[in-house]
CSV table of C-alpha atoms in Angstrom, one decimal:
chain,number,residue,atom,x,y,z
A,1,MET,CA,0.4,0.3,-0.2
A,2,LEU,CA,2.8,2.5,0.9
A,3,THR,CA,4.6,1.3,-2.2
A,4,THR,CA,1.5,2.6,-4.3
A,5,ALA,CA,1.6,5.5,-2.6
A,6,PHE,CA,5.0,6.1,-3.4
A,7,ALA,CA,4.9,5.2,-6.7
A,8,LEU,CA,1.8,7.7,-7.4
A,9,VAL,CA,3.7,10.1,-5.7
A,10,PHE,CA,6.7,10.4,-7.6
A,11,PHE,CA,5.1,9.3,-11.2
A,12,TYR,CA,0.9,11.1,-10.4
A,13,ALA,CA,0.8,13.5,-8.5
A,14,PRO,CA,1.8,17.4,-10.4
A,15,VAL,CA,5.0,18.5,-9.4
A,16,ASP,CA,4.3,21.7,-7.3
A,17,ALA,CA,4.6,25.0,-9.6
A,18,ASP,CA,6.8,26.9,-6.9
A,19,GLN,CA,8.3,24.8,-4.8
A,20,GLY,CA,9.0,22.0,-7.6
A,21,ILE,CA,10.5,18.7,-6.7
A,22,ILE,CA,10.9,18.8,-2.5
A,23,GLN,CA,6.6,19.5,-2.3
A,24,LYS,CA,6.5,15.9,-2.7
A,25,ILE,CA,7.9,14.9,1.0
A,26,PHE,CA,4.4,16.1,2.1
A,27,TYR,CA,2.8,13.1,1.3
A,28,VAL,CA,5.4,11.4,3.8
A,29,HIS,CA,5.6,14.7,6.5
A,30,VAL,CA,1.8,15.2,7.1
A,31,PRO,CA,0.5,11.4,7.4
A,32,LEU,CA,3.4,11.2,9.1
A,33,ALA,CA,2.4,13.7,11.4
A,34,ILE,CA,-2.0,13.0,11.7
A,35,VAL,CA,-0.7,8.8,11.9
A,36,ALA,CA,1.5,9.9,14.7
A,37,LEU,CA,-1.2,12.3,16.0
A,38,CYS,CA,-3.9,10.0,16.5
A,39,GLY,CA,-1.2,7.3,17.8
A,40,PHE,CA,-0.7,10.0,20.8
A,41,VAL,CA,-4.6,10.4,21.5
A,42,ALA,CA,-5.1,6.7,20.6
A,43,GLY,CA,-2.5,5.7,23.7
A,44,GLY,CA,-4.4,7.7,26.0
A,45,ILE,CA,-8.0,6.1,24.8
A,46,PHE,CA,-6.3,2.8,25.6
A,47,GLY,CA,-5.0,4.6,29.3
A,48,LEU,CA,-8.5,5.1,30.2
A,49,MET,CA,-9.6,1.9,29.0
A,50,HIS,CA,-6.6,0.1,31.6
A,51,LEU,CA,-7.6,2.3,34.1
A,52,ARG,CA,-11.4,1.1,34.0
A,53,THR,CA,-10.7,-2.4,33.1
A,54,ARG,CA,-7.3,-2.6,35.1
A,55,ASP,CA,-6.9,-4.9,32.3
A,56,ARG,CA,-2.8,-5.2,31.5
A,57,ARG,CA,-3.2,-6.2,28.0
A,58,TRP,CA,-4.7,-2.2,27.1
A,59,ASP,CA,-1.8,-0.5,29.0
A,60,MET,CA,-0.1,-2.9,26.7
A,61,ARG,CA,-1.9,-1.8,23.4
A,62,SER,CA,-1.4,2.1,25.0
A,63,TYR,CA,2.5,1.4,25.4
A,64,VAL,CA,3.8,0.2,22.0
A,65,THR,CA,1.4,2.7,20.1
A,66,ILE,CA,2.6,5.9,22.1
A,67,HIS,CA,6.2,4.2,21.7
A,68,LEU,CA,5.7,3.4,17.9
A,69,SER,CA,4.0,7.4,17.7
A,70,ILE,CA,6.9,9.1,19.5
A,71,VAL,CA,9.1,7.1,16.3
A,72,LEU,CA,6.8,8.5,13.6
A,73,ALA,CA,7.2,11.8,15.8
A,74,VAL,CA,11.3,12.2,15.6
A,75,GLY,CA,10.5,11.3,11.9
A,76,VAL,CA,8.2,14.3,11.8
A,77,LEU,CA,10.3,16.7,13.3
A,78,ILE,CA,13.1,15.0,10.3
A,79,THR,CA,11.2,15.7,7.4
A,80,GLY,CA,9.4,19.0,8.2
A,81,SER,CA,12.9,20.3,8.5
A,82,ILE,CA,13.6,19.4,5.3
A,83,TRP,CA,10.6,20.7,4.0
A,84,ALA,CA,11.3,24.1,5.7
A,85,ARG,CA,15.2,24.0,5.0
A,86,ALA,CA,14.0,24.1,1.3
A,87,SER,CA,11.2,26.3,1.0
A,88,TRP,CA,11.6,28.2,3.7
A,89,GLY,CA,15.6,29.0,4.1
A,90,GLN,CA,15.6,27.6,7.7
A,91,TRP,CA,15.4,24.3,9.5
A,92,PHE,CA,13.3,25.7,12.4
A,93,VAL,CA,10.7,28.5,12.7
A,94,TRP,CA,9.7,30.3,15.9
A,95,ASP,CA,6.5,31.9,14.8
A,96,GLU,CA,5.2,29.3,13.6
A,97,PRO,CA,2.1,28.0,15.4
A,98,MET,CA,2.6,24.8,14.0
A,99,LEU,CA,5.9,23.4,14.6
A,100,VAL,CA,6.3,24.7,18.3
A,101,VAL,CA,3.3,22.9,19.2
A,102,PHE,CA,4.4,19.7,17.5
A,103,LEU,CA,7.9,20.5,19.6
A,104,ILE,CA,5.9,20.5,22.9
A,105,VAL,CA,4.3,17.7,21.8
A,106,PHE,CA,7.0,15.9,21.2
A,107,LEU,CA,9.1,17.0,24.1
A,108,LEU,CA,6.3,15.6,26.6
A,109,TYR,CA,6.1,12.5,24.8
A,110,ALA,CA,9.6,11.6,25.3
A,111,THR,CA,9.6,12.4,29.2
A,112,TYR,CA,7.0,9.0,29.0
A,113,GLN,CA,9.7,6.2,28.9
A,114,PRO,CA,11.9,8.1,31.5
A,115,LEU,CA,8.8,7.8,33.7
A,116,ARG,CA,7.8,4.8,33.1
A,117,PHE,CA,11.7,3.5,33.6
A,118,SER,CA,11.5,5.2,36.7
A,119,ILE,CA,8.2,3.3,38.6
A,120,GLU,CA,9.9,0.3,40.2
A,121,ASP,CA,6.5,-1.4,41.0
A,122,PRO,CA,4.7,-2.6,37.6
A,123,GLU,CA,1.3,-2.3,38.3
A,124,LYS,CA,2.5,0.7,39.4
A,125,GLN,CA,3.9,1.4,36.9
A,126,SER,CA,1.1,1.0,34.4
A,127,ARG,CA,-1.0,3.1,36.6
A,128,TYR,CA,1.3,6.3,35.8
A,129,ALA,CA,2.0,6.0,32.8
A,130,SER,CA,-1.8,5.6,32.1
A,131,VAL,CA,-2.8,9.1,34.2
A,132,PHE,CA,0.1,10.2,32.0
A,133,ALA,CA,-1.1,8.7,28.9
A,134,ILE,CA,-5.0,10.3,29.1
A,135,THR,CA,-3.5,13.8,30.5
A,136,ALA,CA,-0.8,14.0,27.4
A,137,GLY,CA,-4.0,12.6,24.8
A,138,ALA,CA,-5.5,15.4,25.7
A,139,PHE,CA,-3.3,18.1,25.8
A,140,VAL,CA,-3.2,17.0,22.0
A,141,PRO,CA,-6.1,18.0,20.4
A,142,LEU,CA,-6.7,20.5,22.7
A,143,CYS,CA,-3.2,22.6,21.6
A,144,PHE,CA,-3.9,21.8,18.5
A,145,GLY,CA,-7.4,23.1,18.1
A,146,ALA,CA,-6.5,26.1,19.6
A,147,VAL,CA,-3.7,26.5,17.2
A,148,ARG,CA,-6.4,25.7,14.5
A,149,MET,CA,-7.9,28.5,15.4
A,150,ALA,CA,-5.3,30.9,15.9
A,151,GLU,CA,-3.8,29.9,12.5
A,152,GLY,CA,0.0,30.6,11.6
A,153,LEU,CA,-0.3,31.8,7.8
A,154,THR,CA,2.8,30.0,6.3
A,155,HIS,CA,2.6,26.4,7.3
A,156,PRO,CA,0.6,25.0,4.3
A,157,GLN,CA,-2.5,23.0,6.0
A,158,ALA,CA,-3.8,19.6,4.5
A,159,ALA,CA,-7.2,20.7,3.7
A,160,THR,CA,-6.1,24.3,1.4
A,161,MET,CA,-3.3,22.6,-0.2
A,162,THR,CA,-5.6,19.0,-1.3
A,163,THR,CA,-8.9,20.3,-2.3
A,164,SER,CA,-7.6,23.9,-4.1
A,165,GLY,CA,-5.1,21.2,-6.2
A,166,PRO,CA,-6.2,19.3,-9.0
A,167,ALA,CA,-7.2,15.7,-8.4
A,168,SER,CA,-4.6,13.8,-8.4
A,169,VAL,CA,-3.6,15.6,-5.6
A,170,SER,CA,-5.8,14.6,-3.2
A,171,GLN,CA,-5.7,10.9,-4.0
A,172,THR,CA,-2.6,10.6,-3.7
A,173,PHE,CA,-2.6,12.6,-0.7
A,174,LEU,CA,-5.3,10.3,0.9
A,175,ILE,CA,-3.4,6.2,-0.3
A,176,SER,CA,-0.7,7.8,1.4
A,177,LEU,CA,-2.3,8.7,4.4
A,178,ILE,CA,-4.1,5.4,4.2
A,179,GLY,CA,-1.2,3.4,3.5
A,180,MET,CA,1.1,5.2,7.1
A,181,ALA,CA,-1.6,4.6,8.7
A,182,LEU,CA,-1.5,0.8,7.9
A,183,LEU,CA,1.9,1.0,8.6
A,184,PHE,CA,1.7,1.9,12.1
A,185,VAL,CA,-1.0,-0.1,12.6
A,186,THR,CA,0.9,-3.7,11.7
A,187,LEU,CA,4.2,-2.1,13.5
A,188,CYS,CA,1.9,-2.3,16.4
A,189,LYS,CA,0.4,-5.8,15.6
A,190,TYR,CA,4.7,-6.8,15.0
A,191,GLU,CA,5.5,-5.3,18.4
A,192,MET,CA,2.5,-6.3,20.6
A,193,ALA,CA,2.9,-9.9,19.3
A,194,SER,CA,6.8,-10.2,19.6
A,195,LYS,CA,6.3,-8.3,23.0
A,196,ASN,CA,3.6,-11.2,23.9
A,197,ALA,CA,6.4,-13.9,22.8
A,198,THR,CA,8.7,-12.5,25.1
A,199,PHE,CA,6.9,-13.0,28.4
A,200,LYS,CA,5.1,-16.5,27.0
A,201,LEU,CA,8.9,-17.1,26.7
A,202,ARG,CA,9.7,-15.7,30.1
A,203,ALA,CA,6.6,-17.2,31.6
A,204,LEU,CA,7.6,-21.0,30.2
A,205,ARG,CA,10.9,-20.6,31.4
A,206,ARG,CA,10.0,-19.3,34.7
A,207,ARG,CA,7.9,-23.0,34.9
A,208,LEU,CA,10.7,-25.1,33.9
A,209,ALA,CA,13.1,-23.1,36.1
A,210,GLY,CA,10.4,-23.7,39.3
A,211,GLU,CA,11.6,-27.0,38.6
A,212,ASP,CA,15.2,-27.0,39.7
A,213,ASP,CA,14.0,-23.7,41.1
A,214,ASP,CA,18.2,-22.7,40.9
A,215,PHE,CA,18.3,-20.9,37.2
A,216,ALA,CA,15.0,-18.7,38.0
A,217,ALA,CA,16.6,-15.5,35.3
A,218,PRO,CA,16.7,-12.5,36.9
A,219,VAL,CA,14.0,-10.1,35.1
A,220,ALA,CA,15.5,-6.5,34.1
A,221,ARG,CA,13.5,-3.4,34.6
A,222,SER,CA,11.9,-1.6,31.6
A,223,ALA,CA,10.1,0.7,30.2
A,224,ALA,CA,7.8,-1.9,28.6
A,225,PRO,CA,5.1,-3.7,30.1
A,226,GLN,CA,4.7,-6.2,31.8
A,227,LEU,CA,2.1,-9.1,31.9
B,1,MET,CA,-16.1,16.3,51.0
B,2,ARG,CA,-15.7,20.3,51.9
B,3,GLY,CA,-15.5,19.4,55.6
B,4,THR,CA,-12.2,17.1,54.6
B,5,VAL,CA,-10.7,19.5,52.2
B,6,ALA,CA,-11.0,22.0,55.5
B,7,ALA,CA,-8.8,19.6,57.5
B,8,LEU,CA,-6.3,19.0,54.8
B,9,LEU,CA,-6.1,22.5,54.1
B,10,ALA,CA,-5.7,23.3,58.0
B,11,LYS,CA,-2.6,20.2,57.9
B,12,GLU,CA,-1.5,22.4,54.8
B,13,LEU,CA,-0.8,25.4,56.9
B,14,ALA,CA,0.3,24.3,60.1
B,15,LEU,CA,2.9,22.3,58.8
B,16,GLU,CA,4.4,25.6,56.5
B,17,LEU,CA,3.9,28.1,59.6
B,18,ARG,CA,6.1,25.2,61.6
B,19,THR,CA,8.6,23.8,58.9
B,20,ARG,CA,8.2,27.7,56.1
B,21,GLU,CA,9.5,24.5,54.3
B,22,SER,CA,8.7,26.1,50.5
B,23,VAL,CA,7.0,29.9,50.4
B,24,PRO,CA,10.5,31.3,51.6
B,25,ALA,CA,12.6,29.3,49.5
B,26,MET,CA,10.2,29.9,46.5
B,27,VAL,CA,10.8,33.5,47.2
B,28,MET,CA,14.1,34.0,47.8
B,29,PHE,CA,14.6,32.1,43.9
B,30,SER,CA,13.0,34.9,42.6
B,31,ILE,CA,14.7,37.8,43.6
B,32,THR,CA,17.9,36.4,42.9
B,33,THR,CA,16.5,35.6,39.4
B,34,TYR,CA,15.7,38.9,38.9
B,35,VAL,CA,19.5,40.0,39.8
B,36,ILE,CA,20.6,36.9,37.3
B,37,PHE,CA,18.0,38.1,34.8
B,38,HIS,CA,19.6,42.0,35.3
B,39,PHE,CA,23.4,40.7,34.6
B,40,GLY,CA,22.0,38.3,32.5
B,41,LEU,CA,20.6,40.7,30.1
B,42,ASP,CA,23.1,43.4,30.6
B,43,ALA,CA,19.8,45.8,31.4
B,44,ASN,CA,18.8,48.0,34.0
B,45,THR,CA,14.6,48.3,33.6
B,46,VAL,CA,13.1,46.2,31.3
B,47,ASP,CA,9.8,46.8,29.4
B,48,GLY,CA,6.9,45.5,27.3
B,49,ASP,CA,7.0,41.8,26.1
B,50,LEU,CA,11.2,41.8,27.6
B,51,ALA,CA,9.9,42.4,30.9
B,52,SER,CA,6.9,40.1,30.8
B,53,GLY,CA,8.9,37.3,29.6
B,54,VAL,CA,10.8,37.7,32.1
B,55,LEU,CA,8.1,37.9,35.3
B,56,TRP,CA,6.7,34.8,33.8
B,57,VAL,CA,10.1,32.5,33.2
B,58,THR,CA,10.9,33.6,36.7
B,59,LEU,CA,7.4,32.7,38.6
B,60,LEU,CA,7.5,29.5,36.4
B,61,PHE,CA,10.7,28.5,38.1
B,62,ALA,CA,10.0,29.3,41.3
B,63,ALA,CA,6.5,27.6,40.6
B,64,MET,CA,8.8,24.1,39.8
B,65,LEU,CA,9.9,24.6,43.1
B,66,GLY,CA,6.8,24.8,44.7
B,67,VAL,CA,5.7,21.4,42.9
B,68,ASN,CA,8.9,19.9,44.1
B,69,ARG,CA,8.0,19.8,47.9
B,70,LEU,CA,4.7,19.1,47.5
B,71,PHE,CA,4.0,15.8,49.0
B,72,VAL,CA,7.4,14.9,50.0
B,73,ALA,CA,5.7,15.5,53.2
B,74,GLU,CA,3.1,12.7,52.6
B,75,HIS,CA,5.9,10.1,50.6
B,76,GLU,CA,8.0,10.8,53.3
B,77,GLN,CA,6.5,10.4,57.0
B,78,GLY,CA,3.9,8.0,55.5
B,79,GLY,CA,0.5,10.8,55.0
B,80,PHE,CA,-0.6,9.1,51.7
B,81,ASP,CA,-1.3,5.8,53.9
B,82,GLY,CA,-3.4,8.0,56.9
B,83,PHE,CA,-5.2,9.5,54.6
B,84,LEU,CA,-6.3,6.4,52.0
B,85,LEU,CA,-7.2,4.8,55.1
B,86,ALA,CA,-9.1,7.7,56.2
B,87,PRO,CA,-13.1,7.0,54.7
B,88,VAL,CA,-13.0,10.3,52.7
B,89,ASP,CA,-13.0,11.0,48.8
B,90,ARG,CA,-9.8,10.9,47.3
B,91,THR,CA,-10.7,14.0,45.5
B,92,ALA,CA,-10.1,16.0,48.6
B,93,MET,CA,-7.0,15.3,48.6
B,94,PHE,CA,-6.1,16.8,45.1
B,95,VAL,CA,-8.4,20.0,45.6
B,96,ALA,CA,-6.7,20.5,48.9
B,97,LYS,CA,-3.1,20.3,47.4
B,98,ALA,CA,-3.8,22.5,44.8
B,99,ILE,CA,-5.4,25.0,46.6
B,100,THR,CA,-2.4,25.1,48.5
B,101,LEU,CA,-0.2,25.8,45.7
B,102,PHE,CA,-1.6,28.3,44.5
B,103,GLY,CA,-1.9,29.9,48.1
B,104,PHE,CA,1.4,29.4,47.5
B,105,LEU,CA,1.9,31.0,44.7
B,106,CYS,CA,-0.1,34.3,45.3
B,107,VAL,CA,2.0,34.6,48.2
B,108,VAL,CA,4.9,34.2,46.4
B,109,GLU,CA,3.6,36.9,43.7
B,110,ILE,CA,2.1,39.8,46.5
B,111,VAL,CA,6.7,39.6,47.4
B,112,ALA,CA,7.7,39.1,44.2
B,113,VAL,CA,5.9,41.1,41.2
B,114,PRO,CA,6.7,44.0,43.6
B,115,ALA,CA,10.4,43.5,44.4
B,116,PHE,CA,10.2,42.7,40.2
B,117,ALA,CA,8.5,46.9,40.0
B,118,LEU,CA,11.6,47.4,42.0
B,119,LEU,CA,14.2,45.8,40.7
B,120,LEU,CA,13.7,45.3,37.0
B,121,LEU,CA,10.4,46.9,35.9
B,122,GLY,CA,10.8,50.6,33.6
B,123,PRO,CA,7.0,51.9,33.8
B,124,PRO,CA,4.9,52.6,36.9
B,125,LEU,CA,3.2,48.8,38.3
B,126,GLY,CA,0.5,51.0,39.3
B,127,GLN,CA,-1.5,51.7,36.7
B,128,ALA,CA,-1.1,47.6,35.2
B,129,LEU,CA,-1.7,46.1,38.5
B,130,PRO,CA,-5.4,45.2,38.1
B,131,GLY,CA,-5.3,43.6,35.1
B,132,LEU,CA,-2.0,41.9,36.0
B,133,ILE,CA,-3.8,40.5,38.8
B,134,VAL,CA,-6.5,38.7,36.8
B,135,VAL,CA,-4.0,37.6,35.4
B,136,LEU,CA,-1.9,35.8,38.1
B,137,LEU,CA,-4.8,34.9,39.4
B,138,ALA,CA,-5.7,33.3,36.2
B,139,ALA,CA,-2.1,31.8,36.1
B,140,ASN,CA,-2.3,30.0,39.2
B,141,ILE,CA,-5.2,28.0,38.7
B,142,GLY,CA,-3.5,26.9,36.0
B,143,ILE,CA,-0.4,26.5,37.4
B,144,ALA,CA,-1.7,24.5,40.7
B,145,VAL,CA,-3.6,22.3,38.9
B,146,ILE,CA,-1.2,20.9,36.4
B,147,GLY,CA,1.4,21.1,38.8
B,148,THR,CA,0.0,19.3,41.7
B,149,LEU,CA,-1.2,16.5,39.0
B,150,VAL,CA,2.6,16.2,37.6
B,151,ALA,CA,3.3,16.3,41.7
B,152,ALA,CA,1.1,13.8,42.6
B,153,LEU,CA,2.7,11.4,39.0
B,154,ALA,CA,6.4,11.9,40.1
B,155,ILE,CA,6.2,11.6,43.3
B,156,GLN,CA,6.3,7.9,43.2
B,157,THR,CA,9.4,8.0,41.1
B,158,ARG,CA,12.8,7.5,41.4
B,159,ALA,CA,14.3,10.5,39.5
B,160,ARG,CA,11.4,13.1,41.8
B,161,ASP,CA,12.7,16.8,40.7
B,162,LEU,CA,14.2,15.6,37.1
B,163,MET,CA,10.8,13.6,36.2
B,164,VAL,CA,8.3,17.2,37.8
B,165,ALA,CA,10.4,19.4,35.6
B,166,LEU,CA,10.5,17.1,32.1
B,167,LEU,CA,6.7,16.7,33.1
B,168,ALA,CA,5.5,19.9,33.9
B,169,LEU,CA,7.6,22.5,31.4
B,170,PRO,CA,5.6,20.9,28.1
B,171,LEU,CA,2.3,21.1,29.9
B,172,LEU,CA,3.0,24.4,31.1
B,173,VAL,CA,3.3,25.6,27.9
B,174,PRO,CA,0.1,27.2,27.1
B,175,VAL,CA,0.0,28.8,30.0
B,176,VAL,CA,2.9,30.6,29.7
B,177,LEU,CA,2.6,31.6,26.7
B,178,GLY,CA,-0.8,32.7,27.6
B,179,ALA,CA,0.3,34.7,30.8
B,180,ALA,CA,3.4,36.4,28.9
B,181,ARG,CA,0.9,37.7,26.3
B,182,ALA,CA,-1.6,38.8,28.4
B,183,THR,CA,0.9,40.6,30.5
B,184,ALA,CA,2.9,42.2,27.6
B,185,PRO,CA,0.6,45.2,26.5
B,186,LEU,CA,0.5,46.0,30.9
B,187,LEU,CA,3.7,46.2,31.4
B,188,ASP,CA,4.5,48.5,27.8
B,189,HIS,CA,6.7,51.4,27.6
B,190,GLY,CA,4.0,54.2,27.2
B,191,GLY,CA,1.9,52.9,30.3
B,192,ALA,CA,-0.4,50.4,30.4
B,193,GLN,CA,-3.1,49.3,27.7
B,194,ALA,CA,-6.0,47.5,27.7
B,195,LEU,CA,-5.9,43.9,28.8
B,196,PRO,CA,-5.9,41.3,25.5
B,197,GLY,CA,-9.3,39.2,26.2
B,198,ASP,CA,-8.6,36.6,23.6
B,199,TRP,CA,-5.2,35.4,25.6
B,200,LEU,CA,-7.0,35.8,29.0
B,201,ALA,CA,-9.7,33.3,27.7
B,202,LEU,CA,-6.8,31.1,26.4
B,203,LEU,CA,-6.0,30.6,29.8
B,204,ALA,CA,-9.3,30.5,31.5
B,205,LEU,CA,-10.2,27.7,28.8
B,206,TYR,CA,-7.0,25.9,30.0
B,207,ASP,CA,-7.7,26.2,33.2
B,208,LEU,CA,-11.0,25.1,32.8
B,209,LEU,CA,-9.9,21.6,30.6
B,210,PHE,CA,-7.2,20.7,32.9
B,211,ALA,CA,-8.9,21.4,36.0
B,212,LEU,CA,-11.8,18.7,35.1
B,213,ILE,CA,-9.4,16.4,33.1
B,214,ALA,CA,-7.3,16.0,36.7
B,215,TYR,CA,-10.2,15.9,39.0
B,216,ALA,CA,-11.4,12.6,36.9
B,217,ILE,CA,-8.1,11.1,36.7
B,218,PHE,CA,-6.4,11.6,40.2
B,219,ASP,CA,-7.9,9.2,42.4
B,220,PHE,CA,-6.0,6.5,40.1
B,221,LEU,CA,-2.7,8.1,41.6
B,222,LEU,CA,-3.4,7.9,45.2
B,223,GLU,CA,-4.4,3.8,45.2
B,224,ASP,CA,-2.0,1.2,47.0
């Protein structure tokens, strides 16, 4: 899907009149940003579910979505800087609220892993992480809503860019967005499966070790939730 | 609920009056920061945007000191256990702590804002004072609510001081932004101008939303 999207980006979508080829980064940057922000909000919702149901699997989902969204957010910042460098001549522009808010959100979420890591009790760890996920998850739409209202003039809005141009732009953009979302979901599934496998392995090993009880592998403390 | 909050507030007040841990430290910190700003900016007087920036950065970092200390006594002396054993609503703890922090901030500002006017501020404070008080109160509510939530979140971690700063500063950016933008025209070079309503509205909305969020999820931070 993503490959199709990239193929379309290069062969189908028209080259932007005043920005040239660099405008193509739009099809990576914007879907990345949208998916990362949705991932943060989803992490908050999963956190809420965890607090309500006390089910460790929700905490795991919250952890995985936030973890991957942080990775995507790094991608957003990098592609965004490249684009900004090419089209505005500067790596980072302070008077653009969208950029600043994204940076703040990124900085906030960058503390998620240290927070988890510095709480020792796993039960407490997951509860506190969920509270953080909810607070930060509410912070994200709040900030971006405020920015949309205040509205920067130079940052191109996805909606205006896709509707005002030819149809091929909006089609390519939509396919890129869907491709990115699918990639995100797949990555989440993979990470979840890998975590589950690790825990099953650890549980089996512990059961084996229980029989000749000398060999109990010590569990390293980690930021990831444990089932 | 109201009785519980009153009892907790009385405890906080007694504690602060006896130990004098938070407020004097915060006041000293803010005055020292003005001196540092004087040398750092190499300016005898400041006004407008710069003045409001200096004031708010100073107050924000002074507030961080208070936030850091907020739950330390409970954590170290087992106050959490005592509170959890009592058959009262747990949100009362949040309300009481937020009011305590709000009160601390107000007391600090009663000293720190005149000190700012004395040491650094170019234009006279008198004209700007009514508007400034409104902004200060609105920002204090925001800092108190978010500070309490973050302090409760960070108290169980090993790197408490670090986590408070890392968590609270991004969450408080909108508060500082709103407060600083609302204050800037008040401290303007040519005398105080009208209070900008939109920034104040943003501040109030942010306070309200975070108060609701914190009120809803604070319970989960106290269970053991």
